[in-house]
Amino acid sequence: MSFDGITTNALVHELNDLLQNARIEKINIPNKNEITISFHTITRKNYKLLISIDANNSRLHLTKLAKENPITAPQFCMILRKYLQGGKLLSVTQKELDRIIIFTIENLNDFGDFVKKDLIVELMGKYSNVILVDDEKIIDSMRHVTSLMSSVREVLPNKPYILPSSLGKLNFKDTSFEDFKNSLDKNTNLVQAIQEKYVGISKTFLLGIFESLNFSLEKNVSDFTNNELKEIYNFINKILNDIQKNLIYFKKTANEKDYYILPQEPATLLSEFLDAFYESKEKISILKNAKSNLEREINANITKLKKKLALANEILEDEKNLEKYKKYGELISSNIYKMQLGMDKLVTEDFYSNCELIEIPLAVNLTPSRNAQNYFKKYTKLKNSILHAKEHKAIYESDISYLESVIFNIFEAQSLNELDDISEELVSTNIIKKPGKRFKRREAPSEPIKYEKDGIEILVGRNNIQNDRLTFKIAKKTDTWLHTKNIHGSHVIIRDPSPSEEVLYYAAQIAAKHSQAKDLSKIEVDYTLAKFVHKEAGAKPGMVVYTDYKTIII
């Protein structure tokens, strides 16, 4: 958890420096997890505070990002505006080193008297909340917590406000080194021991300290010397002291999925780092969810097509019985004069097979004539079904192949703009319904990926519609076209009719990289001139045929 009690402490200090005595200009709730509060300071500067109680990204910091607000403000937003808008921020405080922040705001009441209200932000993962309190009584909250939801603490209007329990954890600020050393279970991993004993200290924060001191994260408390424990204790204290002097900064972890605090003079506001970090994180999350939703819809279509294909194959498997049904009908008709109602079978000579005896099953409740008609009906029905199955089998297989190429394009997409392109493609092919107005594109269509080798431009399609555009609109007839053999992938264009071996091999590597074959050790890539690539009538986007090609193996 990046946004721990230490980070909260740093942000509280920054907000006090920048916002003390600032006026609240606007309050908005853009979605169920976020509140934005606009401040105008006594130095005539404008700041916007973002409070997020999202379970995975609970935090608060100043932001420059614009959030789209609903037409009708939620009830809690109206309550905040009533009590806080136009008010003056007196202070921002933190409960010990916990992720609980208290904004104390002074405003005029209905009688023209100055009164104070507390806006309390509790950043506790899925239990995060924002609560408006007047004299220790709850006015309202972002999330209501009933007695059925929590037997420990209700969060409802007119109920007394009770601070969340720190679960017996200690406040590091009030701890001497001797107390620190003695409080740790010697048989426990040191990182875990500190986390379990002290409020607001996260594993990521300790990671930064241990890396700076070159200490192992895997050792138990007993494996550290007294001096080493003192180094850790002093380092934590140094950071807490440097927070008060604005001498700390955030550093990303190696995988860039988290961050921690280190002592050093910052180049920018801490909020600027957090704003950029969480914007990137949320974009990744939104992209991941959008991909997942689109994939789910495509996979549902693939499942339906595979069922239809299985049914078609089942019908075609029954083709061997087609002539048998016709023969049974004709043999029954030929022998009807010696048959009678109630027979369960007909044994007769098969004049289609050298007059060998044949046994034909009969329905005992039907006349011989009706039995013959039944076999002719079976023949006609199966014949029509086979014609339909043969006609549609190729369509089903082609559609499945196309949708699998779309799944690949979704996997490769790096932005919401690229997913917009894919969605438009699916709408144009009637795979999905046209999205509502709120999903209207805001950006121009994405452009092909560009590479260069020896001064020659190489272009790569990002999706099927772009592949068509690249091959048939952008590329010249004399440009070189590449694609992995019999494997879904991007169209690749070399802006040269006869590229050198080095350029051709490099482009083939790119084609392999942007295909489902990228993890194979041996990949075949076909190449030809763009003029030999054609699109058959009715073919789906990205589906082409090509001639006069050669193959390169990489």
Coordinates of C-alpha atoms in Angstrom, one line a residue:
M1 CA 0.0 0.0 0.0
S2 CA 1.7 3.2 -1.2
F3 CA -0.5 5.7 0.5
D4 CA 0.4 4.8 4.1
G5 CA 0.4 6.9 7.3
I6 CA 3.9 8.3 6.4
T7 CA 2.7 9.5 3.0
T8 CA -0.5 10.9 4.7
N9 CA 1.7 12.8 7.1
A10 CA 3.7 14.3 4.3
L11 CA 0.5 15.3 2.4
V12 CA -1.0 16.8 5.6
H13 CA 2.1 19.0 6.0
E14 CA 2.0 20.1 2.3
L15 CA -1.8 20.9 2.5
N16 CA -1.3 23.0 5.6
D17 CA 1.5 24.9 3.9
L18 CA -0.6 25.7 0.8
L19 CA -4.2 25.8 1.9
Q20 CA -4.4 27.2 5.4
N21 CA -7.0 29.9 5.6
A22 CA -8.0 29.2 2.0
R23 CA -11.7 29.6 0.9
I24 CA -13.7 26.7 -0.5
E25 CA -14.9 27.8 -3.9
K26 CA -16.5 24.6 -5.3
I27 CA -17.3 21.1 -4.2
N28 CA -18.1 18.3 -6.6
I29 CA -18.5 14.5 -6.4
P30 CA -17.7 13.2 -9.9
N31 CA -18.4 9.6 -9.0
K32 CA -19.2 7.4 -6.0
N33 CA -15.5 7.2 -4.9
E34 CA -14.2 10.8 -5.4
I35 CA -14.7 14.3 -4.1
T36 CA -13.0 17.4 -5.5
I37 CA -12.8 20.6 -3.5
S38 CA -11.5 23.9 -5.1
F39 CA -9.7 26.3 -2.9
H40 CA -8.8 30.0 -3.3
T41 CA -5.9 31.0 -1.1
I42 CA -5.0 34.3 0.6
T43 CA -2.2 34.6 -1.9
R44 CA -4.7 34.4 -4.7
K45 CA -3.8 31.0 -5.9
N46 CA -6.2 28.3 -6.9
Y47 CA -5.9 24.6 -5.9
K48 CA -8.1 21.6 -6.3
L49 CA -8.0 18.8 -3.8
L50 CA -8.9 15.3 -4.8
I51 CA -10.2 12.8 -2.2
S52 CA -10.5 9.3 -3.4
I53 CA -12.0 6.4 -1.3
D54 CA -11.6 3.9 -4.0
A55 CA -10.8 0.5 -2.4
N56 CA -7.6 0.1 -4.4
N57 CA -6.5 3.7 -4.7
S58 CA -7.7 5.5 -1.6
R59 CA -5.7 8.8 -1.2
L60 CA -5.9 12.6 -1.2
H61 CA -3.7 15.1 -2.9
L62 CA -3.9 18.3 -5.0
T63 CA -4.8 17.7 -8.7
K64 CA -4.8 19.5 -12.0
L65 CA -6.9 16.8 -13.7
A66 CA -10.4 17.7 -14.9
K67 CA -13.2 15.4 -13.7
E68 CA -16.5 15.1 -15.5
N69 CA -19.3 15.8 -13.0
P70 CA -22.9 14.4 -13.1
I71 CA -25.7 16.8 -14.1
T72 CA -27.5 16.2 -10.8
A73 CA -25.2 16.4 -7.8
P74 CA -25.4 13.5 -5.3
Q75 CA -27.1 14.2 -1.9
F76 CA -23.8 14.2 0.0
C77 CA -22.4 16.8 -2.4
M78 CA -25.4 19.1 -1.7
I79 CA -24.8 18.7 2.0
L80 CA -21.1 19.5 1.7
R81 CA -21.9 22.6 -0.3
K82 CA -24.5 23.7 2.2
Y83 CA -22.2 23.5 5.2
L84 CA -18.7 24.0 3.7
Q85 CA -18.8 26.0 0.5
G86 CA -17.6 29.5 1.1
G87 CA -16.0 28.4 4.3
K88 CA -12.4 28.9 5.4
L89 CA -10.0 26.0 6.0
L90 CA -8.5 26.5 9.4
S91 CA -6.3 23.4 9.6
V92 CA -5.5 19.9 8.3
T93 CA -4.5 17.4 11.0
Q94 CA -3.8 13.7 11.2
K95 CA -4.6 11.2 13.9
E96 CA -1.2 10.1 15.0
L97 CA 0.3 8.4 12.0
D98 CA -2.9 6.8 10.8
R99 CA -4.5 7.4 7.5
I100 CA -7.2 9.6 9.1
I101 CA -7.2 13.3 8.1
I102 CA -9.3 16.0 9.7
F103 CA -10.1 19.2 7.8
T104 CA -11.4 21.8 10.2
I105 CA -13.5 24.4 8.3
E106 CA -15.1 27.6 9.6
N107 CA -18.2 29.0 8.0
L108 CA -21.3 31.1 8.7
N109 CA -24.5 29.3 9.8
D110 CA -28.0 30.3 9.0
F111 CA -28.0 32.8 11.9
G112 CA -24.8 34.5 10.6
D113 CA -22.6 33.0 13.4
F114 CA -19.2 31.5 12.7
V115 CA -19.3 27.7 13.4
K116 CA -16.7 25.0 12.8
K117 CA -17.2 21.7 11.0
D118 CA -14.8 18.8 10.6
L119 CA -14.5 16.9 7.3
I120 CA -12.9 13.6 8.2
V121 CA -11.3 11.5 5.6
E122 CA -10.6 7.9 6.5
L123 CA -8.3 6.1 4.0
M124 CA -8.7 2.5 4.9
G125 CA -8.9 0.5 1.7
K126 CA -12.4 -0.9 1.1
Y127 CA -13.5 0.7 4.4
S128 CA -12.5 4.2 3.3
N129 CA -15.0 7.0 3.9
V130 CA -15.5 10.8 4.1
I131 CA -17.6 12.0 7.0
L132 CA -18.9 15.5 7.8
V133 CA -19.0 16.0 11.6
D134 CA -20.4 18.8 13.8
D135 CA -19.3 18.7 17.4
E136 CA -18.6 15.0 17.3
K137 CA -22.0 14.2 15.7
I138 CA -22.2 12.9 12.1
I139 CA -24.1 15.2 9.7
D140 CA -23.7 12.8 6.8
S141 CA -21.1 10.6 5.1
M142 CA -20.0 9.4 1.6
R143 CA -20.8 5.8 2.6
H144 CA -23.3 4.8 5.3
V145 CA -22.4 2.0 7.6
T146 CA -25.3 0.3 9.5
S147 CA -25.2 -2.0 12.5
L148 CA -25.8 -4.9 10.1
M149 CA -22.6 -4.0 8.2
S150 CA -20.5 -3.3 11.3
S151 CA -21.2 -4.3 14.9
V152 CA -18.3 -2.1 16.1
R153 CA -19.0 1.3 14.5
E154 CA -22.1 2.8 12.8
V155 CA -21.6 5.7 10.4
L156 CA -25.0 7.3 9.9
P157 CA -26.5 10.8 10.2
N158 CA -27.1 12.0 13.8
K159 CA -24.9 9.2 15.2
P160 CA -21.9 10.1 17.4
Y161 CA -18.6 10.0 15.5
I162 CA -16.2 7.4 16.8
L163 CA -12.6 7.3 15.5
P164 CA -11.6 4.0 14.0
S165 CA -9.5 1.8 16.2
S166 CA -5.8 1.6 15.6
L167 CA -6.0 -2.1 16.7
G168 CA -3.5 -1.6 19.5
K169 CA -0.7 -0.4 17.2
L170 CA 1.8 2.1 18.5
N171 CA 2.5 5.6 17.3
F172 CA 6.2 5.7 16.1
K173 CA 6.5 9.4 16.9
D174 CA 6.0 8.7 20.6
T175 CA 8.5 5.7 20.7
S176 CA 12.1 5.8 22.0
F177 CA 14.7 3.6 20.5
E178 CA 14.7 1.2 23.5
D179 CA 10.9 1.0 23.3
F180 CA 11.1 0.4 19.5
K181 CA 13.7 -2.4 19.9
N182 CA 11.8 -4.1 22.8
S183 CA 8.5 -3.9 21.0
L184 CA 9.6 -6.2 18.2
D185 CA 9.1 -10.0 18.3
K186 CA 12.6 -11.4 17.8
N187 CA 11.4 -14.5 15.9
T188 CA 9.4 -12.5 13.3
N189 CA 10.6 -11.0 10.1
L190 CA 11.7 -7.4 10.9
V191 CA 9.5 -5.8 8.1
Q192 CA 6.5 -7.7 9.3
A193 CA 7.2 -7.0 12.9
I194 CA 7.4 -3.2 12.4
Q195 CA 4.2 -3.3 10.2
E196 CA 2.3 -5.2 12.8
K197 CA 3.4 -3.1 15.8
Y198 CA 3.3 0.5 14.4
V199 CA 0.4 2.3 12.8
G200 CA 0.8 3.9 9.4
I201 CA 4.0 2.2 8.3
S202 CA 3.8 0.1 5.2
K203 CA 6.0 -2.6 3.7
T204 CA 6.7 -0.3 0.7
F205 CA 7.9 2.4 3.0
L206 CA 10.2 0.0 4.8
L207 CA 11.4 -1.3 1.4
G208 CA 12.8 2.1 0.6
I209 CA 14.6 2.3 3.9
F210 CA 16.1 -1.2 3.7
E211 CA 17.3 -0.5 0.1
S212 CA 18.9 2.7 1.2
L213 CA 20.7 1.0 4.1
N214 CA 21.4 -2.1 2.0
F215 CA 19.6 -4.4 4.5
S216 CA 17.8 -7.7 3.6
L217 CA 14.0 -7.7 3.7
E218 CA 14.0 -11.5 4.5
K219 CA 15.8 -11.4 7.9
N220 CA 14.2 -11.8 11.3
V221 CA 14.5 -9.2 14.1
S222 CA 17.0 -11.4 15.9
D223 CA 19.3 -11.4 12.8
F224 CA 19.9 -7.6 13.1
T225 CA 22.4 -6.1 15.5
N226 CA 21.6 -3.3 17.9
N227 CA 23.4 -0.8 15.7
E228 CA 21.5 -1.9 12.6
L229 CA 18.1 -1.6 14.4
K230 CA 19.2 1.9 15.5
E231 CA 20.0 2.8 11.9
I232 CA 16.5 1.8 10.9
Y233 CA 14.9 3.7 13.8
N234 CA 17.0 6.8 13.0
F235 CA 16.2 6.6 9.3
I236 CA 12.4 6.6 10.0
N237 CA 12.8 9.5 12.4
K238 CA 14.8 11.4 9.9
I239 CA 12.1 11.1 7.3
L240 CA 9.4 12.2 9.8
N241 CA 11.6 15.2 10.7
D242 CA 12.4 16.0 7.1
I243 CA 8.7 16.0 6.2
Q244 CA 8.4 19.1 8.4
K245 CA 11.2 20.7 6.5
N246 CA 9.9 19.8 3.0
L247 CA 13.0 17.7 2.4
I248 CA 11.5 14.5 1.2
Y249 CA 10.4 13.1 -2.2
F250 CA 8.7 10.1 -3.6
K251 CA 10.6 7.4 -5.5
K252 CA 8.9 4.7 -7.6
T253 CA 9.7 1.1 -6.9
A254 CA 11.6 -0.9 -9.5
N255 CA 8.4 -2.2 -11.2
E256 CA 6.9 1.3 -11.1
K257 CA 3.7 -0.1 -9.5
D258 CA 4.4 1.6 -6.1
Y259 CA 6.4 4.3 -4.5
Y260 CA 8.0 5.3 -1.2
I261 CA 9.4 8.3 0.6
L262 CA 13.1 9.2 0.9
P263 CA 14.9 12.2 2.3
Q264 CA 15.9 14.7 -0.3
E265 CA 14.8 18.1 -1.4
P266 CA 11.9 17.6 -3.8
A267 CA 11.9 19.0 -7.3
T268 CA 8.1 19.4 -7.4
L269 CA 5.2 19.3 -5.0
L270 CA 4.4 15.9 -3.6
S271 CA 0.9 16.2 -5.0
E272 CA 2.2 16.6 -8.5
F273 CA 4.0 13.2 -8.2
L274 CA 0.9 11.6 -6.8
D275 CA -1.4 13.2 -9.4
A276 CA 0.7 11.8 -12.3
F277 CA 1.3 8.4 -10.6
Y278 CA -2.4 7.7 -10.0
E279 CA -3.5 9.2 -13.3
S280 CA -1.2 6.6 -15.0
K281 CA -2.4 3.9 -12.6
E282 CA -6.0 4.6 -13.3
K283 CA -5.5 4.8 -17.0
I284 CA -4.0 1.3 -16.9
S285 CA -6.9 0.1 -14.7
I286 CA -9.5 1.6 -17.0
L287 CA -7.7 0.2 -20.1
K288 CA -7.6 -3.3 -18.4
N289 CA -11.3 -3.2 -17.6
A290 CA -12.2 -1.9 -21.0
K291 CA -10.2 -4.7 -22.6
S292 CA -11.8 -7.3 -20.3
N293 CA -15.3 -6.1 -21.1
L294 CA -14.6 -6.1 -24.9
E295 CA -13.0 -9.5 -24.7
R296 CA -15.9 -10.9 -22.8
E297 CA -18.3 -9.8 -25.5
I298 CA -16.1 -11.2 -28.3
N299 CA -15.7 -14.5 -26.5
A300 CA -19.4 -14.8 -26.0
N301 CA -19.8 -14.4 -29.8
I302 CA -17.0 -17.0 -30.4
T303 CA -18.8 -19.4 -28.1
K304 CA -22.0 -19.1 -30.0
L305 CA -20.2 -19.5 -33.4
K306 CA -18.4 -22.6 -32.1
K307 CA -21.7 -24.1 -31.0
K308 CA -23.1 -23.5 -34.5
L309 CA -20.0 -24.9 -36.1
A310 CA -20.2 -28.0 -33.9
L311 CA -23.9 -28.5 -35.0
A312 CA -22.9 -28.0 -38.6
N313 CA -20.1 -30.6 -38.3
E314 CA -22.6 -33.0 -36.6
I315 CA -25.0 -32.6 -39.5
L316 CA -22.2 -33.2 -42.0
E317 CA -21.1 -36.3 -40.0
D318 CA -24.6 -37.6 -40.6
E319 CA -24.2 -37.2 -44.4
K320 CA -23.3 -40.9 -44.7
N321 CA -27.0 -41.7 -43.8
L322 CA -28.4 -39.5 -46.5
E323 CA -28.6 -42.1 -49.3
K324 CA -29.6 -44.8 -46.8
Y325 CA -32.8 -42.9 -45.9
K326 CA -33.7 -42.5 -49.6
K327 CA -32.9 -46.2 -50.3
Y328 CA -35.1 -47.3 -47.3
G329 CA -38.0 -45.2 -48.7
E330 CA -37.7 -46.6 -52.1
L331 CA -37.4 -50.2 -50.9
I332 CA -40.5 -49.9 -48.7
S333 CA -42.4 -48.4 -51.6
S334 CA -41.3 -51.3 -53.9
N335 CA -42.4 -53.9 -51.3
I336 CA -45.6 -52.1 -50.0
Y337 CA -47.8 -54.8 -51.6
K338 CA -46.6 -57.4 -49.2
M339 CA -46.4 -55.3 -46.1
Q340 CA -49.1 -54.6 -43.4
L341 CA -49.7 -52.4 -40.4
G342 CA -47.9 -53.5 -37.2
M343 CA -44.7 -54.7 -38.8
D344 CA -41.5 -53.6 -36.9
K345 CA -39.2 -54.4 -39.8
L346 CA -39.0 -55.2 -43.4
V347 CA -36.6 -57.9 -44.6
T348 CA -36.2 -57.8 -48.4
E349 CA -33.7 -57.9 -51.3
D350 CA -31.6 -54.8 -51.8
F351 CA -31.7 -54.3 -55.5
Y352 CA -29.0 -51.6 -55.0
S353 CA -26.5 -54.2 -53.7
N354 CA -26.7 -57.3 -55.7
C355 CA -30.0 -58.3 -54.2
E356 CA -28.5 -59.0 -50.8
L357 CA -31.0 -59.2 -47.9
I358 CA -31.5 -56.0 -46.0
E359 CA -33.4 -55.2 -42.8
I360 CA -35.2 -51.9 -42.6
P361 CA -36.6 -50.7 -39.2
L362 CA -40.3 -49.7 -39.2
A363 CA -42.6 -47.8 -36.9
V364 CA -45.2 -50.4 -35.8
N365 CA -48.0 -47.7 -35.4
L366 CA -47.6 -46.5 -39.0
T367 CA -48.8 -47.9 -42.2
P368 CA -46.2 -49.1 -44.8
S369 CA -46.9 -46.0 -46.9
R370 CA -46.3 -43.6 -43.9
N371 CA -43.1 -45.4 -43.1
A372 CA -41.9 -44.8 -46.6
Q373 CA -42.9 -41.2 -46.4
N374 CA -41.0 -40.8 -43.1
Y375 CA -37.8 -42.0 -44.7
F376 CA -38.2 -39.7 -47.7
K377 CA -38.9 -36.8 -45.2
K378 CA -35.7 -37.7 -43.3
Y379 CA -33.8 -37.7 -46.6
T380 CA -35.1 -34.3 -47.7
K381 CA -34.6 -32.7 -44.3
L382 CA -31.1 -34.1 -44.0
K383 CA -30.3 -33.1 -47.6
N384 CA -31.4 -29.5 -46.9
S385 CA -29.5 -29.4 -43.6
I386 CA -26.3 -30.6 -45.2
L387 CA -26.6 -27.9 -47.9
H388 CA -27.1 -25.3 -45.2
A389 CA -24.3 -26.7 -43.1
K390 CA -21.8 -26.8 -46.0
E391 CA -22.8 -23.2 -46.9
H392 CA -22.4 -21.9 -43.4
K393 CA -19.5 -24.0 -42.0
A394 CA -17.0 -21.9 -44.0
I395 CA -18.7 -18.7 -42.7
Y396 CA -18.6 -19.9 -39.1
E397 CA -14.9 -20.8 -39.4
S398 CA -14.1 -17.5 -41.1
D399 CA -16.0 -15.5 -38.4
I400 CA -14.3 -17.4 -35.6
S401 CA -10.9 -16.7 -37.2
Y402 CA -11.8 -13.1 -37.6
L403 CA -12.9 -12.7 -34.0
E404 CA -9.8 -14.4 -32.7
S405 CA -7.8 -11.8 -34.6
V406 CA -9.9 -9.2 -32.8
I407 CA -9.0 -10.8 -29.5
F408 CA -5.3 -10.5 -30.5
N409 CA -5.8 -6.8 -31.4
I410 CA -7.5 -6.2 -28.0
F411 CA -4.6 -7.8 -26.2
E412 CA -2.1 -5.7 -28.1
A413 CA -4.0 -2.4 -27.6
Q414 CA -2.0 0.2 -25.6
S415 CA -4.6 2.9 -25.3
L416 CA -8.3 3.5 -25.0
N417 CA -8.1 5.2 -28.4
E418 CA -7.0 1.9 -29.9
L419 CA -9.9 0.2 -28.2
D420 CA -12.2 2.8 -29.7
D421 CA -11.0 1.8 -33.1
I422 CA -11.6 -1.9 -32.4
S423 CA -15.1 -1.1 -31.0
E424 CA -16.0 0.9 -34.2
E425 CA -14.8 -2.0 -36.2
L426 CA -17.0 -4.4 -34.3
V427 CA -20.0 -2.1 -34.7
S428 CA -19.4 -1.8 -38.4
T429 CA -19.4 -5.6 -38.7
N430 CA -22.6 -5.9 -36.5
I431 CA -20.7 -7.9 -33.9
I432 CA -21.7 -5.5 -31.1
K433 CA -24.3 -2.8 -30.8
K434 CA -23.4 0.9 -31.2
P435 CA -22.3 2.3 -27.8
G436 CA -24.2 5.1 -26.1
K437 CA -23.4 8.8 -26.4
R438 CA -21.3 8.8 -23.3
F439 CA -18.7 6.6 -25.1
K440 CA -18.4 9.0 -28.0
R441 CA -14.8 9.2 -29.3
R442 CA -12.9 12.3 -28.2
E443 CA -9.7 11.7 -30.1
A444 CA -8.8 11.1 -33.7
P445 CA -8.4 7.5 -34.9
S446 CA -5.0 6.0 -33.9
E447 CA -2.2 6.0 -36.4
P448 CA 0.0 3.0 -37.5
I449 CA 3.1 2.2 -35.4
K450 CA 6.2 3.6 -37.1
Y451 CA 9.6 2.1 -37.2
E452 CA 12.7 2.9 -39.3
K453 CA 15.7 0.9 -40.5
D454 CA 18.5 2.4 -42.6
G455 CA 16.4 5.4 -43.4
I456 CA 13.4 3.4 -44.7
E457 CA 10.0 3.8 -42.9
I458 CA 8.2 0.7 -41.8
L459 CA 4.5 0.9 -40.8
V460 CA 2.5 -1.6 -38.6
G461 CA -1.3 -1.8 -38.3
R462 CA -2.7 -1.7 -34.8
N463 CA -6.0 -3.4 -35.6
N464 CA -8.0 -4.9 -38.4
I465 CA -9.5 -1.6 -39.7
Q466 CA -6.1 0.0 -39.6
N467 CA -4.6 -3.0 -41.3
D468 CA -7.1 -2.5 -44.2
R469 CA -6.3 1.3 -44.3
L470 CA -2.6 0.7 -44.2
T471 CA -2.6 -1.9 -47.0
F472 CA -5.2 -0.4 -49.3
K473 CA -5.0 3.3 -48.6
I474 CA -1.6 4.3 -47.2
A475 CA 0.7 1.8 -48.9
K476 CA 1.7 2.3 -52.5
K477 CA 1.3 -0.6 -54.9
T478 CA 5.0 -1.0 -55.0
D479 CA 5.6 -1.0 -51.3
T480 CA 6.5 -4.3 -49.7
W481 CA 3.8 -6.0 -47.6
L482 CA 4.5 -8.6 -44.8
H483 CA 2.4 -10.9 -42.6
T484 CA 3.1 -14.0 -40.5
K485 CA 2.1 -17.1 -42.3
N486 CA -1.3 -18.6 -41.2
I487 CA -1.1 -16.7 -37.9
H488 CA -3.1 -13.7 -36.7
G489 CA -1.0 -10.6 -36.7
S490 CA -0.6 -7.0 -38.0
H491 CA -0.1 -6.0 -41.6
V492 CA 3.4 -4.5 -42.0
I493 CA 4.5 -2.2 -44.8
I494 CA 8.0 -1.4 -45.9
R495 CA 8.0 1.9 -47.9
D496 CA 10.3 0.3 -50.5
P497 CA 9.6 -2.1 -53.4
S498 CA 13.0 -3.9 -53.0
P499 CA 14.4 -3.5 -49.5
S500 CA 17.8 -4.8 -48.5
E501 CA 18.1 -8.1 -46.7
E502 CA 18.7 -6.3 -43.5
V503 CA 15.6 -4.1 -43.8
L504 CA 13.5 -7.1 -44.9
Y505 CA 14.7 -9.3 -42.0
Y506 CA 14.1 -6.4 -39.5
A507 CA 10.6 -5.9 -40.9
A508 CA 9.9 -9.6 -40.6
Q509 CA 11.0 -9.5 -37.0
I510 CA 8.5 -6.6 -36.4
A511 CA 5.7 -8.7 -38.1
A512 CA 6.5 -11.6 -35.8
K513 CA 6.6 -9.3 -32.8
H514 CA 3.1 -8.0 -33.6
S515 CA 1.5 -11.4 -34.0
Q516 CA 0.3 -14.4 -32.0
A517 CA 3.6 -16.1 -33.0
K518 CA 5.8 -13.7 -31.1
D519 CA 6.8 -16.3 -28.5
L520 CA 7.7 -19.1 -31.0
S521 CA 11.3 -19.9 -31.7
K522 CA 10.7 -20.3 -35.5
I523 CA 8.3 -18.1 -37.3
E524 CA 7.5 -17.9 -41.0
V525 CA 6.7 -14.5 -42.5
D526 CA 5.3 -14.0 -46.0
Y527 CA 6.1 -11.0 -48.0
T528 CA 5.0 -9.6 -51.4
L529 CA 4.3 -6.3 -53.0
A530 CA 1.2 -4.5 -51.8
K531 CA -0.4 -4.8 -55.3
F532 CA -0.6 -8.5 -54.9
V533 CA -2.7 -8.2 -51.7
H534 CA -6.5 -8.4 -52.3
K535 CA -9.7 -8.3 -50.4
E536 CA -12.4 -10.7 -51.3
A537 CA -16.0 -9.5 -51.5
G538 CA -17.7 -9.5 -48.1
A539 CA -14.5 -10.3 -46.2
K540 CA -14.2 -9.0 -42.7
P541 CA -11.8 -6.1 -41.8
G542 CA -8.2 -7.2 -41.9
M543 CA -8.9 -10.4 -43.8
V544 CA -7.0 -10.5 -47.1
V545 CA -5.6 -12.9 -49.7
Y546 CA -2.3 -12.5 -51.4
T547 CA -0.3 -14.0 -54.2
D548 CA 3.3 -13.9 -55.7
Y549 CA 4.8 -14.1 -52.2
K550 CA 8.0 -15.4 -50.7
T551 CA 8.6 -16.6 -47.2
I552 CA 11.3 -15.6 -44.8
I553 CA 12.0 -17.6 -41.6
I554 CA 13.2 -15.9 -38.4

